[in-house]
Tab-separated table of C-alpha atoms in Angstrom:
chain	number	residue	atom	x	y	z
A	205	UNK	CA	-36.509	-10.822	-93.174
A	206	UNK	CA	-38.664	-13.647	-92.827
A	207	UNK	CA	-39.974	-12.342	-89.257
A	208	UNK	CA	-41.000	-8.922	-90.905
A	209	UNK	CA	-41.600	-9.592	-94.757
A	210	UNK	CA	-44.101	-6.305	-94.955
A	211	UNK	CA	-41.673	-3.900	-93.536
A	212	UNK	CA	-38.850	-5.301	-95.896
A	213	UNK	CA	-40.412	-5.199	-98.896
A	214	UNK	CA	-41.655	-2.133	-98.172
A	215	UNK	CA	-38.369	-0.965	-97.212
A	216	UNK	CA	-37.030	-2.282	-100.548
A	217	UNK	CA	-40.036	-0.233	-102.280
A	218	UNK	CA	-38.895	2.716	-100.605
A	219	UNK	CA	-35.410	2.509	-101.657
A	220	UNK	CA	-36.787	1.773	-105.512
A	221	UNK	CA	-38.182	5.274	-105.256
A	222	UNK	CA	-35.121	7.010	-103.897
A	223	UNK	CA	-33.313	5.043	-106.785
A	224	UNK	CA	-35.749	6.532	-109.555
A	225	UNK	CA	-35.954	10.229	-107.802
A	226	UNK	CA	-32.455	10.022	-108.001
A	227	UNK	CA	-32.534	11.020	-111.778
A	228	UNK	CA	-32.042	14.406	-112.783
A	229	UNK	CA	-34.426	14.690	-115.695
A	230	UNK	CA	-37.262	12.334	-115.279
A	231	UNK	CA	-37.327	8.877	-116.703
A	232	UNK	CA	-34.454	7.801	-118.616
A	233	UNK	CA	-35.069	5.944	-122.351
A	234	UNK	CA	-34.903	2.856	-122.383
A	235	UNK	CA	-31.298	0.753	-123.225
A	236	UNK	CA	-31.419	-1.566	-126.162
A	237	UNK	CA	-29.943	-4.840	-126.862
A	238	UNK	CA	-29.921	-7.339	-129.681
A	239	UNK	CA	-29.786	-10.243	-127.304
A	240	UNK	CA	-33.369	-11.226	-125.963
A	241	UNK	CA	-32.238	-12.469	-123.084
A	242	UNK	CA	-31.316	-8.929	-121.980
A	243	UNK	CA	-28.265	-9.536	-119.568
A	244	UNK	CA	-27.427	-6.058	-118.148
A	245	UNK	CA	-23.644	-7.116	-118.168
A	246	UNK	CA	-23.908	-7.686	-122.278
A	247	UNK	CA	-21.608	-4.737	-124.042
A	248	UNK	CA	-24.138	-4.481	-126.679
A	249	UNK	CA	-26.366	-2.817	-124.127
A	250	UNK	CA	-26.719	0.637	-125.583
A	251	UNK	CA	-29.029	3.975	-125.817
A	252	UNK	CA	-31.280	3.838	-129.037
A	253	UNK	CA	-29.017	5.939	-130.882
A	254	UNK	CA	-26.547	3.089	-131.086
A	255	UNK	CA	-29.109	0.795	-132.261
A	256	UNK	CA	-28.483	1.166	-136.469
A	257	UNK	CA	-25.070	0.044	-135.819
A	258	UNK	CA	-25.835	-2.589	-133.219
A	259	UNK	CA	-28.670	-4.104	-135.930
A	260	UNK	CA	-25.982	-3.966	-138.940
A	261	UNK	CA	-23.247	-5.403	-136.838
A	262	UNK	CA	-25.312	-8.063	-135.299
A	263	UNK	CA	-28.205	-8.919	-137.630
A	264	UNK	CA	-27.319	-7.565	-141.000
A	265	UNK	CA	-30.116	-5.415	-140.677
A	266	UNK	CA	-30.337	-1.766	-141.466
A	267	UNK	CA	-33.568	0.435	-140.213
A	268	UNK	CA	-32.953	3.165	-142.612
A	269	UNK	CA	-33.205	5.993	-140.193
A	270	UNK	CA	-31.568	7.124	-137.071
A	271	UNK	CA	-33.350	6.674	-133.584
A	272	UNK	CA	-33.879	9.218	-130.863
A	273	UNK	CA	-34.254	8.489	-127.444
A	274	UNK	CA	-37.793	6.820	-126.390
A	275	UNK	CA	-40.625	8.038	-124.571
A	276	UNK	CA	-42.338	4.859	-123.977
A	277	UNK	CA	-40.708	4.556	-120.527
A	278	UNK	CA	-42.005	7.550	-119.226
A	279	UNK	CA	-45.133	6.903	-120.175
A	280	UNK	CA	-45.187	3.378	-118.409
A	281	UNK	CA	-43.764	5.122	-115.327
A	282	UNK	CA	-46.522	7.894	-115.151
A	283	UNK	CA	-49.141	5.142	-115.504
A	284	UNK	CA	-47.814	2.488	-113.403
A	285	UNK	CA	-46.150	4.102	-110.636
A	286	UNK	CA	-48.200	4.902	-107.548
A	287	UNK	CA	-49.217	8.280	-105.829
A	288	UNK	CA	-46.032	10.037	-104.632
A	289	UNK	CA	-45.524	11.287	-101.062
A	290	UNK	CA	-42.543	12.416	-100.644
A	291	UNK	CA	-41.458	15.815	-102.384
A	292	UNK	CA	-38.620	14.085	-104.435
A	293	UNK	CA	-41.190	11.742	-105.350
A	294	UNK	CA	-43.718	14.580	-106.744
A	295	UNK	CA	-40.858	16.142	-108.290
A	296	UNK	CA	-39.744	12.837	-110.174
A	297	UNK	CA	-43.660	12.202	-111.367
A	298	UNK	CA	-43.644	15.847	-112.484
A	299	UNK	CA	-40.874	15.463	-114.638
A	300	UNK	CA	-42.116	12.450	-116.151
A	301	UNK	CA	-45.340	14.103	-116.820
A	302	UNK	CA	-43.481	16.480	-118.561
A	303	UNK	CA	-41.269	14.028	-120.528
A	304	UNK	CA	-44.811	12.442	-121.735
A	305	UNK	CA	-46.532	15.509	-123.191
A	306	UNK	CA	-43.163	16.154	-125.030
A	307	UNK	CA	-44.567	13.379	-126.570
A	308	UNK	CA	-48.035	14.261	-127.957
A	309	UNK	CA	-48.704	14.609	-131.466
A	310	UNK	CA	-52.267	16.358	-131.820
A	311	UNK	CA	-54.120	13.629	-130.051
A	312	UNK	CA	-51.653	10.791	-130.296
A	313	UNK	CA	-48.393	9.885	-128.666
A	314	UNK	CA	-45.439	8.822	-130.406
A	315	UNK	CA	-42.364	6.306	-129.235
A	316	UNK	CA	-39.607	7.849	-130.640
A	317	UNK	CA	-41.124	11.913	-130.327
A	318	UNK	CA	-38.166	13.007	-131.976
A	319	UNK	CA	-38.310	10.965	-134.869
A	320	UNK	CA	-41.025	12.176	-137.381
A	321	UNK	CA	-40.378	9.077	-139.605
A	322	UNK	CA	-41.689	7.000	-136.497
A	323	UNK	CA	-45.186	7.429	-136.781
A	324	UNK	CA	-47.497	7.625	-133.338
A	325	UNK	CA	-49.350	4.296	-132.199
A	326	UNK	CA	-52.244	3.601	-130.068
A	327	UNK	CA	-50.113	1.605	-127.405
A	328	UNK	CA	-48.034	4.498	-126.716
A	329	UNK	CA	-51.336	6.707	-126.890
A	330	UNK	CA	-53.801	4.804	-124.953
A	331	UNK	CA	-51.192	4.336	-122.194
A	332	UNK	CA	-50.006	8.398	-122.386
A	333	UNK	CA	-53.772	9.307	-122.603
A	334	UNK	CA	-54.882	7.318	-119.492
A	335	UNK	CA	-51.327	8.218	-116.991
A	336	UNK	CA	-52.506	12.053	-117.661
A	337	UNK	CA	-55.886	11.775	-117.219
A	338	UNK	CA	-55.509	9.698	-114.016
A	339	UNK	CA	-52.723	12.163	-112.767
A	340	UNK	CA	-54.959	15.208	-113.375
A	341	UNK	CA	-53.112	16.544	-115.890
A	342	UNK	CA	-54.803	16.718	-119.495
A	343	UNK	CA	-57.914	18.339	-120.100
A	344	UNK	CA	-61.154	16.210	-120.439
A	345	UNK	CA	-61.719	17.239	-123.817
A	346	UNK	CA	-58.211	16.546	-125.038
A	347	UNK	CA	-58.460	13.114	-123.432
A	348	UNK	CA	-62.212	12.493	-125.011
A	349	UNK	CA	-60.358	13.912	-128.668
A	350	UNK	CA	-57.746	10.902	-127.724
A	351	UNK	CA	-60.531	8.197	-127.104
A	352	UNK	CA	-62.520	9.132	-130.205
A	353	UNK	CA	-59.121	8.583	-132.259
A	354	UNK	CA	-58.094	5.327	-130.607
A	355	UNK	CA	-61.786	4.067	-131.370
A	356	UNK	CA	-61.174	4.872	-134.708
A	357	UNK	CA	-58.613	2.718	-135.233
A	358	UNK	CA	-60.558	-0.446	-135.066
A	359	UNK	CA	-60.691	-2.810	-138.171
A	360	UNK	CA	-63.757	-2.324	-139.979
A	361	UNK	CA	-65.459	-4.659	-141.759
A	362	UNK	CA	-63.881	-6.666	-145.181
A	363	UNK	CA	-60.337	-5.331	-144.411
A	364	UNK	CA	-57.524	-7.858	-144.891
A	365	UNK	CA	-53.981	-8.033	-145.151
A	366	UNK	CA	-51.755	-10.611	-147.167
A	367	UNK	CA	-49.236	-10.545	-144.175
A	368	UNK	CA	-51.891	-12.143	-141.601
A	369	UNK	CA	-55.774	-11.992	-140.837
A	370	UNK	CA	-57.136	-9.091	-139.372
A	371	UNK	CA	-59.812	-9.399	-136.565
A	372	UNK	CA	-62.990	-6.902	-137.035
A	373	UNK	CA	-63.592	-4.414	-134.284
A	374	UNK	CA	-59.978	-4.931	-132.898
A	375	UNK	CA	-57.803	-1.794	-132.630
A	376	UNK	CA	-54.571	-2.153	-134.938
A	377	UNK	CA	-51.650	-0.838	-133.655
A	378	UNK	CA	-50.681	2.219	-136.304
A	379	UNK	CA	-53.953	4.039	-137.748
A	380	UNK	CA	-51.791	4.347	-141.327
A	381	UNK	CA	-53.402	7.334	-141.892
A	382	UNK	CA	-52.611	10.493	-143.476
A	383	UNK	CA	-52.164	12.344	-139.446
A	384	UNK	CA	-48.638	11.973	-140.056
A	385	UNK	CA	-47.366	13.131	-143.456
A	386	UNK	CA	-43.465	12.289	-142.732
A	387	UNK	CA	-43.936	8.988	-141.382
A	388	UNK	CA	-44.465	6.156	-144.149
A	389	UNK	CA	-47.182	3.273	-143.572
A	390	UNK	CA	-46.029	0.820	-141.441
A	391	UNK	CA	-48.420	-1.931	-142.496
A	392	UNK	CA	-52.089	-3.172	-140.288
A	393	UNK	CA	-51.308	-5.166	-137.139
A	394	UNK	CA	-52.512	-6.278	-133.806
A	395	UNK	CA	-50.991	-6.832	-130.909
A	396	UNK	CA	-52.547	-8.225	-127.418
A	397	UNK	CA	-50.396	-5.971	-125.312
A	398	UNK	CA	-51.267	-2.935	-126.946
A	399	UNK	CA	-55.249	-3.928	-127.516
A	400	UNK	CA	-55.419	-4.693	-123.675
A	401	UNK	CA	-53.708	-1.299	-123.175
A	402	UNK	CA	-56.187	0.535	-125.587
A	403	UNK	CA	-59.412	-1.331	-123.615
A	404	UNK	CA	-58.073	0.089	-120.205
A	405	UNK	CA	-57.964	3.315	-121.021
A	406	UNK	CA	-61.291	3.580	-123.158
A	407	UNK	CA	-62.746	2.245	-119.396
A	408	UNK	CA	-61.764	5.258	-118.107
A	409	UNK	CA	-64.799	6.686	-119.858
A	410	UNK	CA	-67.794	5.953	-118.347
A	411	UNK	CA	-69.613	2.601	-119.607
A	412	UNK	CA	-68.552	-0.464	-121.646
A	413	UNK	CA	-67.569	0.912	-125.165
A	414	UNK	CA	-69.566	-0.587	-127.945
A	415	UNK	CA	-65.952	-1.509	-130.015
A	416	UNK	CA	-64.972	-3.512	-126.738
A	417	UNK	CA	-66.330	-6.886	-127.436
A	418	UNK	CA	-64.600	-7.620	-130.412
A	419	UNK	CA	-61.178	-6.696	-128.666
A	420	UNK	CA	-62.543	-8.735	-125.402
A	421	UNK	CA	-63.109	-11.566	-127.450
A	422	UNK	CA	-59.695	-11.297	-128.973
A	423	UNK	CA	-57.900	-10.742	-125.505
A	424	UNK	CA	-59.904	-13.884	-124.234
A	425	UNK	CA	-58.745	-16.450	-126.961
A	426	UNK	CA	-55.083	-15.207	-127.166
A	427	UNK	CA	-55.246	-16.106	-123.125
A	428	UNK	CA	-57.284	-19.494	-123.388
A	429	UNK	CA	-55.733	-20.723	-126.654
A	430	UNK	CA	-52.276	-20.508	-124.795
A	431	UNK	CA	-50.520	-17.919	-127.473
A	432	UNK	CA	-49.734	-15.827	-124.598
A	433	UNK	CA	-46.803	-18.128	-123.979
A	434	UNK	CA	-44.890	-16.996	-127.153
A	435	UNK	CA	-45.279	-13.349	-126.104
A	436	UNK	CA	-46.734	-10.876	-128.989
A	437	UNK	CA	-45.363	-9.009	-131.978
A	438	UNK	CA	-43.813	-5.908	-129.230
A	439	UNK	CA	-43.749	-7.889	-126.068
A	440	UNK	CA	-41.603	-11.090	-125.661
A	441	UNK	CA	-42.678	-12.216	-122.443
A	442	UNK	CA	-46.068	-13.814	-121.481
A	443	UNK	CA	-45.917	-11.747	-118.188
A	444	UNK	CA	-46.022	-8.204	-120.242
A	445	UNK	CA	-49.728	-9.601	-121.734
A	446	UNK	CA	-51.086	-10.956	-118.209
A	447	UNK	CA	-50.549	-7.723	-116.466
A	448	UNK	CA	-52.160	-5.763	-119.407
A	449	UNK	CA	-54.958	-8.026	-119.556
A	450	UNK	CA	-55.431	-7.892	-115.487
A	451	UNK	CA	-55.122	-4.351	-115.283
A	452	UNK	CA	-58.320	-4.173	-117.730
A	453	UNK	CA	-60.124	-6.607	-115.110
A	454	UNK	CA	-59.184	-3.998	-112.588
A	455	UNK	CA	-60.734	-1.350	-114.522
A	456	UNK	CA	-63.979	-3.164	-116.228
A	457	UNK	CA	-66.245	-5.809	-113.913
A	458	UNK	CA	-67.966	-6.954	-117.599
A	459	UNK	CA	-64.039	-7.770	-118.779
A	460	UNK	CA	-62.934	-9.113	-115.185
A	461	UNK	CA	-65.742	-11.912	-116.074
A	462	UNK	CA	-64.417	-12.821	-119.290
A	463	UNK	CA	-60.558	-12.413	-118.433
A	464	UNK	CA	-60.259	-13.318	-114.612
A	465	UNK	CA	-60.745	-17.213	-114.558
A	466	UNK	CA	-58.356	-17.882	-117.214
A	467	UNK	CA	-55.958	-15.071	-116.213
A	468	UNK	CA	-55.912	-17.018	-112.596
A	469	UNK	CA	-55.398	-20.200	-114.094
A	470	UNK	CA	-51.955	-18.719	-116.335
A	471	UNK	CA	-50.856	-16.784	-113.345
A	472	UNK	CA	-50.695	-20.468	-111.277
A	473	UNK	CA	-48.555	-21.909	-113.879
A	474	UNK	CA	-46.340	-19.239	-114.993
A	475	UNK	CA	-42.615	-18.876	-113.627
A	476	UNK	CA	-41.150	-15.729	-113.653
A	477	UNK	CA	-37.812	-15.967	-115.722
A	478	UNK	CA	-36.831	-12.159	-114.111
A	479	UNK	CA	-37.065	-9.632	-111.477
A	480	UNK	CA	-39.648	-7.863	-114.270
A	481	UNK	CA	-41.442	-11.055	-114.726
A	482	UNK	CA	-42.054	-11.319	-110.651
A	483	UNK	CA	-43.082	-7.589	-110.498
A	484	UNK	CA	-45.670	-7.573	-113.190
A	485	UNK	CA	-47.005	-11.220	-112.318
A	486	UNK	CA	-47.234	-9.326	-109.188
A	487	UNK	CA	-48.868	-6.437	-110.029
A	488	UNK	CA	-51.428	-9.047	-112.417
A	489	UNK	CA	-52.279	-11.212	-108.993
A	490	UNK	CA	-53.293	-7.929	-107.689
A	491	UNK	CA	-55.249	-6.567	-109.860
A	492	UNK	CA	-57.700	-9.736	-110.202
A	493	UNK	CA	-57.677	-9.999	-106.899
A	494	UNK	CA	-56.106	-12.926	-106.504
A	495	UNK	CA	-53.583	-12.245	-104.090
A	496	UNK	CA	-49.802	-13.255	-105.528
A	497	UNK	CA	-47.618	-15.781	-103.490
A	498	UNK	CA	-45.868	-13.674	-100.681
A	499	UNK	CA	-42.576	-15.465	-101.925
A	500	UNK	CA	-42.763	-13.173	-105.020
A	501	UNK	CA	-42.487	-10.175	-103.114
A	502	UNK	CA	-39.952	-11.355	-101.085
A	503	UNK	CA	-38.059	-12.841	-103.997
A	504	UNK	CA	-38.163	-9.377	-105.861
A	505	UNK	CA	-37.073	-7.486	-102.917
A	506	UNK	CA	-34.169	-9.931	-102.176
A	507	UNK	CA	-33.385	-9.342	-106.149
A	508	UNK	CA	-32.643	-5.755	-105.307
A	509	UNK	CA	-29.579	-4.269	-106.275
A	510	UNK	CA	-27.408	-2.167	-104.023
A	511	UNK	CA	-28.504	1.340	-105.332
A	512	UNK	CA	-32.123	0.819	-105.037
A	513	UNK	CA	-32.643	-0.434	-108.467
A	514	UNK	CA	-33.415	-4.217	-110.374
A	515	UNK	CA	-31.697	-5.287	-113.161
A	516	UNK	CA	-32.670	-4.371	-116.839
A	517	UNK	CA	-34.843	-7.019	-118.844
A	518	UNK	CA	-36.355	-6.365	-121.749
A	519	UNK	CA	-39.952	-5.318	-121.934
A	520	UNK	CA	-40.794	-4.384	-125.211
A	521	UNK	CA	-39.194	-5.425	-128.253
A	522	UNK	CA	-39.447	-3.119	-132.322
A	523	UNK	CA	-41.668	-5.275	-133.913
A	524	UNK	CA	-39.867	-7.573	-136.835
A	525	UNK	CA	-36.756	-6.105	-136.061
A	526	UNK	CA	-34.478	-8.167	-133.538
A	527	UNK	CA	-34.046	-5.140	-131.128
A	528	UNK	CA	-35.450	-5.146	-127.281
A	529	UNK	CA	-35.738	-2.147	-124.960
A	530	UNK	CA	-35.508	-1.837	-121.311
A	531	UNK	CA	-33.742	-0.561	-118.326
A	532	UNK	CA	-32.791	-0.403	-114.377
A	533	UNK	CA	-35.159	2.193	-114.211
A	534	UNK	CA	-38.205	0.717	-116.223
A	535	UNK	CA	-37.817	-2.517	-114.309
A	536	UNK	CA	-37.794	-0.471	-110.885
A	537	UNK	CA	-40.824	1.479	-111.968
A	538	UNK	CA	-42.889	-2.195	-111.995
A	539	UNK	CA	-41.089	-3.492	-108.944
A	540	UNK	CA	-41.930	-0.616	-106.866
A	541	UNK	CA	-45.457	-0.643	-108.083
A	542	UNK	CA	-45.489	-4.568	-107.188
A	543	UNK	CA	-43.818	-4.029	-104.001
A	544	UNK	CA	-46.409	-1.043	-102.837
A	545	UNK	CA	-49.276	-3.405	-103.176
A	546	UNK	CA	-47.520	-5.577	-99.834
A	547	UNK	CA	-49.066	-3.335	-97.308
A	548	UNK	CA	-50.798	-5.482	-94.321
């Protein structure tokens, strides 16, 4: 393997593509667990529909409503995967694009599209809309309407909450307006990964948005203060933030001026704990032009399973509720993207 690392790494990426392409209906919904380690051998890993029972049994928590299949995994897959070459890969991405479109609510996109009580959020909306427009699957007029909706989520002057500080000009996770009458308010809150995803999508529009400075400053503080090491409300791993922030740098030179140096320092000191972390950090290093250590890609290829997939690990969680989501398919999406960048 060490004699031909590029050949073996790219072969690993092809096997990952084959695993994904074998899925008959696009991107499977993520599994969920009450255990933050998300060891795929644990019995409590289950489809989202089982989440209410898991939480009642293991955490004495009552969600108050049933969950359907999540669509965020499909949004991420369309956003992250490289361009498809083989017919099976194109078929898979076509199925995924239809899943993403099926999660649309007007100019917004929902995590649980089949659960009206669960409001659409800016994170899903940014990832989904950005992926669709990059693949040429969304009319420009609809994309611009979504961008305007995202801009409206920024905190206005004088806003505040008894549950914690809000930062003026920084994007919120939920709009909490009257657009979705069946969805109760979820409360104003920030998440640094969600903010980065919104900023990355806004930079698909020409120019540096007027809303960017406050959110960019918020991201820089989250990075330079070391707060990223604790994860965020919705993303438990530090690697998730580093990946999202590096993606902003890839889209915008002015953002890169503010974030690239502290990102490089963080990447030089962070220790990946899972195959998912390895993939996220590899992509982040490439996005800021740092160049990931070859050992990361070789280690990632070595962790691939016989069926071409990589193990499930918790990528996102349900806010205050101790419920983590991930799947072999989701880890494989990021791994394929990470390995795809290893061309000599």
